[in-house]
Amino acid sequence: MEVVAFTKGKGSISLVYDGYDICHNSEEVIENKSYNKNADIEYSSTSVFCSHGQGYLVPWEEADDAMHCEIRV
């Protein structure tokens, strides 16, 4: 509706998801690549949380416990 309003009824938009999906053999792929997520600086698996205006790092396996909100899967 926003696109229609913005374009005065002349516009349209079509979106198609074309990204990553669940890997059916992730353990095998990780083992074959000898991937170490803790050594990957560009794509870190560490989360950044904020407290009292300061950011702090939380390892991925501790992120669920550090959250103050609930995640529904």
Coordinates of C-alpha atoms in Angstrom, one line a residue, residues 1-59:
M1 CA 0.0 0.0 0.0
E2 CA 2.9 2.4 0.7
V3 CA 4.3 1.8 -2.8
V4 CA 0.9 2.5 -4.3
A5 CA 0.5 5.7 -2.3
F6 CA 4.1 6.9 -3.0
T7 CA 3.7 6.4 -6.7
K8 CA 0.2 7.7 -6.9
G9 CA -1.2 4.3 -8.0
K10 CA 1.3 3.7 -10.8
G11 CA 3.9 1.6 -9.0
S12 CA 4.2 -2.0 -7.9
I13 CA 6.8 -4.1 -6.1
S14 CA 7.5 -7.8 -6.3
L15 CA 10.0 -9.4 -3.8
V16 CA 11.5 -12.9 -4.1
Y17 CA 13.6 -14.3 -1.3
D18 CA 16.8 -15.7 -2.8
G19 CA 19.3 -16.0 0.0
Y20 CA 20.7 -18.6 2.3
D21 CA 18.6 -21.5 3.5
I22 CA 19.1 -24.3 6.0
C23 CA 22.0 -26.6 5.0
H24 CA 21.1 -30.2 5.0
N25 CA 24.7 -31.4 5.7
S26 CA 26.2 -28.5 7.7
E27 CA 28.5 -30.7 9.9
E28 CA 30.0 -32.3 6.8
V29 CA 30.5 -28.9 5.1
I30 CA 32.1 -27.4 8.2
E31 CA 34.4 -30.4 8.6
N32 CA 35.5 -30.4 5.0
K33 CA 36.3 -26.6 5.1
S34 CA 38.0 -26.8 8.5
Y35 CA 36.0 -23.7 9.3
N36 CA 36.7 -22.1 12.7
K37 CA 34.0 -19.5 13.4
N38 CA 35.9 -18.1 16.3
A39 CA 38.8 -17.2 14.0
D40 CA 36.5 -15.5 11.3
I41 CA 36.9 -11.8 12.0
E42 CA 34.8 -10.6 9.1
Y43 CA 31.8 -12.8 10.0
S44 CA 32.1 -13.1 13.7
S45 CA 29.6 -15.3 15.5
T46 CA 29.9 -13.1 18.6
S47 CA 27.0 -11.0 19.5
V48 CA 27.2 -7.4 20.7
F49 CA 24.9 -6.4 23.6
C50 CA 24.4 -3.0 25.2
S51 CA 24.2 -2.2 28.9
H52 CA 24.1 1.3 30.4
G53 CA 25.2 2.8 27.0
Q54 CA 28.2 0.5 26.6
G55 CA 28.6 -2.4 24.1
Y56 CA 30.0 -5.7 25.2
L57 CA 30.7 -9.0 23.4
V58 CA 28.8 -12.2 24.1
P59 CA 30.0 -15.5 22.6

